[in-house]
Short mmCIF file of C-alpha atoms and ligand atoms in Angstrom, two decimals:
data_model
loop_
_atom_site.label_atom_id
_atom_site.label_comp_id
_atom_site.label_asym_id
_atom_site.label_seq_id
_atom_site.Cartn_x
_atom_site.Cartn_y
_atom_site.Cartn_z
CA UNK A 1 56.08 10.13 55.34
CA UNK A 2 53.72 11.35 58.05
CA UNK A 3 53.92 9.79 61.51
CA UNK A 4 51.91 10.35 64.65
CA UNK A 5 54.62 10.78 67.29
CA UNK A 6 54.09 11.35 71.02
CA UNK A 7 56.59 13.64 72.78
CA UNK A 8 54.94 13.84 76.19
CA UNK A 9 51.55 14.64 77.76
CA UNK A 10 49.38 16.48 75.20
CA UNK A 11 52.33 16.73 72.81
CA UNK A 12 51.28 14.65 69.83
CA UNK A 13 53.00 15.72 66.62
CA UNK A 14 52.61 14.88 62.95
CA UNK A 15 56.28 14.31 62.28
CA UNK A 16 57.91 13.71 58.95
CA UNK A 17 60.24 10.71 58.85
CA UNK A 18 61.89 8.72 56.05
CA UNK A 19 59.97 5.68 54.76
CA UNK A 20 61.51 2.63 56.51
CA UNK A 21 63.41 -0.05 54.58
CA UNK A 22 62.64 -3.71 55.30
CA UNK A 23 65.22 -6.22 56.57
CA UNK A 24 65.45 -9.64 54.86
CA UNK A 25 62.55 -11.15 56.84
CA UNK A 26 60.54 -7.95 57.05
CA UNK A 27 57.90 -6.11 55.04
CA UNK A 28 56.81 -2.53 54.67
CA UNK A 29 53.12 -2.05 55.33
CA UNK A 30 51.16 0.95 54.11
CA UNK A 31 48.69 1.83 56.86
CA UNK A 32 45.12 0.91 55.90
CA UNK A 33 43.59 1.82 59.25
CA UNK A 34 44.67 2.13 62.85
CA UNK A 35 42.39 2.14 65.89
CA UNK A 36 43.10 4.52 68.76
CA UNK A 37 43.27 2.51 71.97
CA UNK A 38 42.92 3.43 75.63
CA UNK A 39 46.65 2.99 76.10
CA UNK A 40 47.39 5.44 73.22
CA UNK A 41 45.13 7.89 75.03
CA UNK A 42 47.00 7.38 78.32
CA UNK A 43 50.29 8.22 76.56
CA UNK A 44 48.57 11.24 75.00
CA UNK A 45 47.15 12.60 78.24
CA UNK A 46 49.61 11.44 80.89
CA UNK A 47 52.74 10.35 79.04
CA UNK A 48 52.39 6.94 80.69
CA UNK A 49 50.16 3.89 80.78
CA UNK A 50 50.06 1.94 84.04
CA UNK A 51 53.69 1.63 85.08
CA UNK A 52 55.11 2.24 81.56
CA UNK A 53 56.34 5.84 81.30
CA UNK A 54 57.42 7.63 78.11
CA UNK A 55 61.13 8.51 78.17
CA UNK A 56 61.74 9.46 74.54
CA UNK A 57 59.36 10.37 71.66
CA UNK A 58 57.95 7.41 69.73
CA UNK A 59 55.25 6.62 67.16
CA UNK A 60 51.99 5.49 68.75
CA UNK A 61 49.59 2.80 67.51
CA UNK A 62 49.26 -0.96 67.85
CA UNK A 63 45.81 -1.74 66.39
CA UNK A 64 46.73 -1.71 62.74
CA UNK A 65 46.04 -3.26 59.36
CA UNK A 66 47.26 -2.35 55.88
CA UNK A 67 48.72 -3.39 52.60
CA UNK A 68 52.10 -4.95 51.83
CA UNK A 69 54.07 -2.50 49.66
CA UNK A 70 57.64 -3.82 49.97
CA UNK A 71 59.04 -7.24 50.75
CA UNK A 72 62.38 -8.37 52.21
CA UNK A 73 64.43 -10.96 50.30
CA UNK A 74 63.63 -13.86 52.63
CA UNK A 75 59.86 -13.31 52.91
CA UNK A 76 58.01 -16.24 51.32
CA UNK A 77 54.40 -16.35 52.44
CA UNK A 78 53.22 -12.85 51.51
CA UNK A 79 53.09 -10.93 48.28
CA UNK A 80 52.94 -7.30 47.20
CA UNK A 81 49.47 -5.83 47.46
CA UNK A 82 48.40 -8.39 50.07
CA UNK A 83 46.01 -6.96 52.66
CA UNK A 84 46.96 -7.91 56.19
CA UNK A 85 46.05 -7.48 59.83
CA UNK A 86 49.27 -6.82 61.72
CA UNK A 87 49.87 -8.35 65.14
CA UNK A 88 51.72 -5.66 67.12
CA UNK A 89 53.62 -8.26 69.14
CA UNK A 90 57.11 -9.51 68.38
CA UNK A 91 57.78 -12.15 71.02
CA UNK A 92 61.26 -13.72 71.17
CA UNK A 93 59.88 -17.30 70.88
CA UNK A 94 62.95 -18.52 72.82
CA UNK A 95 62.33 -17.65 76.50
CA UNK A 96 60.64 -20.07 78.89
CA UNK A 97 57.32 -18.16 78.71
CA UNK A 98 57.28 -18.28 74.92
CA UNK A 99 58.22 -21.95 74.94
CA UNK A 100 55.42 -22.74 77.40
CA UNK A 101 52.82 -21.12 75.12
CA UNK A 102 52.56 -17.81 76.98
CA UNK A 103 54.25 -15.52 74.49
CA UNK A 104 52.12 -12.64 75.81
CA UNK A 105 54.40 -12.77 78.87
CA UNK A 106 57.60 -12.97 76.81
CA UNK A 107 60.59 -11.55 78.69
CA UNK A 108 62.08 -10.09 75.53
CA UNK A 109 59.01 -8.85 73.67
CA UNK A 110 58.74 -5.87 71.35
CA UNK A 111 55.26 -4.35 71.11
CA UNK A 112 54.26 -1.57 68.72
CA UNK A 113 53.78 1.86 70.21
CA UNK A 114 54.72 0.90 73.75
CA UNK A 115 57.07 2.40 76.34
CA UNK A 116 57.29 -0.96 78.12
CA UNK A 117 60.96 -1.20 77.14
CA UNK A 118 63.77 1.24 76.33
CA UNK A 119 64.35 2.25 73.62
CA UNK A 120 60.59 2.39 73.02
CA UNK A 121 59.27 0.56 69.98
CA UNK A 122 57.60 2.68 67.32
CA UNK A 123 54.01 1.83 66.49
CA UNK A 124 51.91 1.77 63.36
CA UNK A 125 50.36 5.25 63.25
CA UNK A 126 52.52 6.17 60.28
CA UNK A 127 51.95 6.08 56.54
CA UNK A 128 54.39 3.17 56.35
CA UNK A 129 55.73 0.85 59.03
CA UNK A 130 57.83 -2.30 59.30
CA UNK A 131 56.39 -5.70 60.19
CA UNK A 132 57.89 -9.18 60.23
CA UNK A 133 56.36 -11.95 58.15
CA UNK A 134 55.12 -13.65 61.32
CA UNK A 135 53.18 -10.54 62.42
CA UNK A 136 51.09 -10.33 59.23
CA UNK A 137 47.88 -12.31 58.77
CA UNK A 138 46.10 -12.05 55.41
CA UNK A 139 42.53 -10.73 55.42
CA UNK A 140 39.84 -10.97 52.70
CA UNK A 141 40.02 -8.59 49.71
CA UNK A 142 36.78 -6.83 50.58
CA UNK A 143 37.34 -6.51 54.31
CA UNK A 144 37.34 -3.00 55.77
CA UNK A 145 40.79 -2.22 57.26
CA UNK A 146 39.08 -0.61 60.26
CA UNK A 147 37.46 -3.93 61.13
CA UNK A 148 40.76 -5.78 60.65
CA UNK A 149 42.49 -3.32 63.01
CA UNK A 150 40.02 -4.41 65.71
CA UNK A 151 41.66 -7.84 65.73
CA UNK A 152 44.10 -6.54 68.34
CA UNK A 153 41.58 -5.50 71.03
CA UNK A 154 39.41 -8.50 70.14
CA UNK A 155 42.44 -10.74 70.77
CA UNK A 156 42.79 -9.09 74.20
CA UNK A 157 39.22 -10.14 75.02
CA UNK A 158 39.71 -13.60 73.53
CA UNK A 159 42.66 -14.10 75.85
CA UNK A 160 40.68 -12.84 78.86
CA UNK A 161 37.86 -15.26 78.02
CA UNK A 162 40.37 -18.10 77.74
CA UNK A 163 41.74 -17.21 81.18
CA UNK A 164 38.22 -17.57 82.60
CA UNK A 165 37.74 -21.07 81.15
CA UNK A 166 34.46 -22.28 79.67
CA UNK A 167 31.77 -19.59 79.59
CA UNK A 168 29.03 -21.91 78.34
CA UNK A 169 25.85 -21.19 80.28
CA UNK A 170 27.63 -18.75 82.59
CA UNK A 171 26.40 -15.50 84.14
CA UNK A 172 29.02 -12.91 83.38
CA UNK A 173 29.65 -9.38 84.64
CA UNK A 174 31.81 -6.92 82.72
CA UNK A 175 32.75 -3.67 84.48
CA UNK A 176 33.60 -0.93 81.98
CA UNK A 177 31.94 -0.43 78.58
CA UNK A 178 34.92 0.95 76.71
CA UNK A 179 36.10 -0.83 73.58
CA UNK A 180 37.51 -3.73 75.63
CA UNK A 181 34.32 -4.06 77.68
CA UNK A 182 32.16 -3.96 74.55
CA UNK A 183 34.36 -6.51 72.77
CA UNK A 184 34.30 -8.67 75.89
CA UNK A 185 30.50 -8.65 75.70
CA UNK A 186 30.71 -9.90 72.11
CA UNK A 187 33.36 -12.49 72.99
CA UNK A 188 31.42 -13.79 76.01
CA UNK A 189 28.24 -14.20 73.95
CA UNK A 190 30.27 -15.91 71.23
CA UNK A 191 31.74 -18.20 73.90
CA UNK A 192 28.36 -19.35 75.19
CA UNK A 193 27.62 -17.07 78.15
CA UNK A 194 23.85 -16.78 78.66
CA UNK A 195 23.88 -13.61 80.74
CA UNK A 196 26.25 -10.74 80.01
CA UNK A 197 25.78 -7.72 82.27
CA UNK A 198 27.90 -4.67 81.47
CA UNK A 199 28.35 -1.71 83.81
CA UNK A 200 29.70 1.79 83.25
CA UNK A 201 29.28 5.31 84.59
CA UNK A 202 27.95 6.62 81.26
CA UNK A 203 24.86 5.68 79.22
CA UNK A 204 26.39 6.24 75.76
CA UNK A 205 29.03 3.47 75.85
CA UNK A 206 26.49 1.16 77.51
CA UNK A 207 24.25 1.57 74.44
CA UNK A 208 27.11 0.37 72.25
CA UNK A 209 27.77 -2.54 74.61
CA UNK A 210 24.13 -3.58 74.10
CA UNK A 211 24.60 -3.58 70.34
CA UNK A 212 27.73 -5.67 70.81
CA UNK A 213 26.05 -8.42 72.84
CA UNK A 214 25.34 -7.30 76.41
CA UNK A 215 22.09 -8.84 77.65
CA UNK A 216 21.72 -6.13 80.29
CA UNK A 217 23.50 -2.87 81.06
CA UNK A 218 23.65 -0.98 84.33
CA UNK A 219 24.69 2.63 84.83
CA UNK A 220 26.41 2.38 88.21
CA UNK A 221 26.65 6.15 88.62
CA UNK A 222 23.02 6.10 89.76
CA UNK A 223 23.05 5.04 93.39
CA UNK A 224 19.75 3.17 93.09
CA UNK A 225 21.27 1.01 90.38
CA UNK A 226 24.43 0.11 92.19
CA UNK A 227 25.26 -3.49 91.57
CA UNK A 228 26.37 -4.17 95.09
CA UNK A 229 22.96 -3.64 96.62
CA UNK A 230 21.66 -6.63 98.50
CA UNK A 231 20.30 -9.33 96.19
CA UNK A 232 22.96 -8.68 93.56
CA UNK A 233 25.71 -10.10 95.74
CA UNK A 234 27.25 -13.45 94.89
CA UNK A 235 25.44 -13.89 91.58
CA UNK A 236 28.02 -13.88 88.81
CA UNK A 237 30.06 -16.92 87.82
CA UNK A 238 32.71 -14.77 86.15
CA UNK A 239 33.50 -11.06 86.38
CA UNK A 240 35.76 -9.26 83.94
CA UNK A 241 37.15 -5.98 85.29
CA UNK A 242 37.69 -3.87 82.17
CA UNK A 243 37.49 -0.31 83.48
CA UNK A 244 40.76 0.05 85.36
CA UNK A 245 38.74 1.55 88.20
CA UNK A 246 39.45 0.21 91.67
CA UNK A 247 35.83 0.67 92.75
CA UNK A 248 34.80 -1.62 89.91
CA UNK A 249 37.20 -4.31 91.09
CA UNK A 250 35.68 -3.95 94.54
CA UNK A 251 32.20 -4.49 93.05
CA UNK A 252 33.47 -7.54 91.18
CA UNK A 253 34.70 -9.05 94.44
CA UNK A 254 31.32 -8.45 96.08
CA UNK A 255 29.06 -9.71 93.29
CA UNK A 256 31.05 -12.73 92.13
CA UNK A 257 29.64 -15.90 93.58
CA UNK A 258 31.49 -18.14 96.00
CA UNK A 259 34.01 -20.14 94.01
CA UNK A 260 33.70 -17.81 91.02
CA UNK A 261 36.36 -16.11 88.96
CA UNK A 262 37.48 -12.54 88.44
CA UNK A 263 39.63 -11.64 85.46
CA UNK A 264 41.52 -8.33 85.74
CA UNK A 265 41.83 -6.95 82.21
CA UNK A 266 41.91 -3.18 82.82
CA UNK A 267 45.04 -1.31 83.88
CA UNK A 268 44.52 -0.07 87.43
CA UNK A 269 46.25 3.15 88.55
CA UNK A 270 50.06 2.83 88.84
CA UNK A 271 51.52 1.46 92.06
CA UNK A 272 49.76 -0.49 94.80
CA UNK A 273 45.99 -0.57 95.17
CA UNK A 274 43.71 -1.58 98.00
CA UNK A 275 40.62 -3.80 97.71
CA UNK A 276 38.59 -6.04 100.04
CA UNK A 277 40.98 -8.93 99.47
CA UNK A 278 39.87 -10.99 102.46
CA UNK A 279 36.73 -11.76 100.46
CA UNK A 280 38.93 -13.35 97.80
CA UNK A 281 40.06 -15.75 100.51
CA UNK A 282 36.73 -16.27 102.25
CA UNK A 283 34.78 -16.77 99.01
CA UNK A 284 37.54 -18.80 97.35
CA UNK A 285 37.42 -16.53 94.31
CA UNK A 286 40.02 -17.15 91.63
CA UNK A 287 41.54 -13.75 90.81
CA UNK A 288 43.20 -13.97 87.39
CA UNK A 289 45.31 -11.48 85.50
CA UNK A 290 45.01 -11.15 81.75
CA UNK A 291 47.75 -9.39 79.79
CA UNK A 292 47.58 -8.79 76.03
CA UNK A 293 47.21 -12.06 74.03
CA UNK A 294 49.10 -14.87 72.36
CA UNK A 295 47.57 -17.05 69.63
CA UNK A 296 44.21 -15.39 70.20
CA UNK A 297 45.24 -12.84 67.57
CA UNK A 298 44.80 -15.48 64.89
CA UNK A 299 41.38 -16.35 66.32
CA UNK A 300 40.39 -12.68 66.28
CA UNK A 301 41.38 -12.19 62.62
CA UNK A 302 39.53 -15.37 61.74
CA UNK A 303 36.21 -14.48 63.41
CA UNK A 304 36.32 -10.91 62.08
CA UNK A 305 37.09 -12.14 58.55
CA UNK A 306 34.14 -14.53 58.71
CA UNK A 307 31.87 -11.85 60.16
CA UNK A 308 31.08 -14.04 63.16
CA UNK A 309 31.73 -11.10 65.45
CA UNK A 310 30.62 -7.74 64.07
CA UNK A 311 32.47 -4.76 65.50
CA UNK A 312 30.87 -2.09 63.30
CA UNK A 313 28.62 -0.77 66.14
CA UNK A 314 31.73 0.43 67.96
CA UNK A 315 33.42 2.23 65.05
CA UNK A 316 32.82 5.92 65.71
CA UNK A 317 34.63 8.05 63.18
CA UNK A 318 37.63 8.01 60.83
CA UNK A 319 40.30 10.70 60.50
CA UNK A 320 43.34 11.09 58.25
CA UNK A 321 46.72 10.77 60.04
CA UNK A 322 47.27 14.50 59.54
CA UNK A 323 44.29 15.16 61.87
CA UNK A 324 45.49 12.80 64.58
CA UNK A 325 45.18 15.41 67.33
CA UNK A 326 41.48 15.93 66.51
CA UNK A 327 41.07 12.16 66.42
CA UNK A 328 42.71 11.74 69.83
CA UNK A 329 40.56 14.51 71.31
CA UNK A 330 37.37 12.89 70.03
CA UNK A 331 38.53 9.44 71.19
CA UNK A 332 39.03 10.88 74.68
CA UNK A 333 35.35 11.82 74.95
CA UNK A 334 33.65 8.63 76.08
CA UNK A 335 30.21 10.15 75.58
CA UNK A 336 30.83 10.71 71.88
CA UNK A 337 33.36 8.08 70.88
CA UNK A 338 34.10 4.38 71.22
CA UNK A 339 36.69 3.47 68.57
CA UNK A 340 38.21 6.25 66.46
CA UNK A 341 40.23 5.18 63.41
CA UNK A 342 43.15 6.81 61.61
CA UNK A 343 43.78 6.28 57.92
CA UNK A 344 46.58 7.34 55.61
CA UNK A 345 46.10 10.85 54.31
ZN1 LIG B 1 44.91 -1.65 72.21
ZN1 LIG B 2 59.93 -14.86 74.72
#
């Protein structure tokens, strides 16, 4: 079978591997669609994402959905031919974080297509891949696999929104209009925010953010539009930093109101960063981290299945696995692409 394997920076190869065999509690999934994520792109361009560095080749991909084609002997809840969204997380469900409901912080987690542990865990950009019963959530017969694959990034934004607490009636700022920023806009609207301002350095992704629920967008590359000009300070109840850009975090600190909250969702550059942290103290801002997701994956599959959140405006283009390099190149161009999907073929 074809796999999309990363060997190092700019070394993405369509590698042939044997079709995997399921263990007793496992299933084999035939890829329906996989979404290329910012972290896949970081592995593709830099061989690392944040502080996780590639040490050996592995199969990329963690935003995946597909069809059950083989079932282990002990699997009870799923049948052959079932269409599923696949949660890329395998938490241990035994450590203190798992037991306290924070399985996203599991100390013994396996996550598809991630170099966060050694050996790295293969992801789902392959014609066939293994999933456990617990990872698979059924989706409706008619649902587009590309939409189902968006459950993963949507779960990331659901978790970030949960970290912020109630958003009902809130004024929200989102820095970064990539897929996470755009999905955050949708999630914040869904969660009752009345004002959702999204910033970016490019107009094209901001247009998509508008279609996804932003009430206002600001291109912060134009000096006259900079958010931190007088009058825009201290106005937002909640700021979500979704660009991974330190300057954006700095803006968040300046424009969040006294007593407000900032949720850091983006991966900042590796190592230590500097920011005007005394303002966190003086303004009593709650600075919150948000890492992956826990039960929000189920929520994400549910709202996508019901069509309550529509992610079609962000789907850019679909490529067969065999053209993964072209797909990754297009996905890297933020002017032309938001979410690029891979399908079997
Ligand atoms: Zn992702
Ligand atoms: Zn655990």
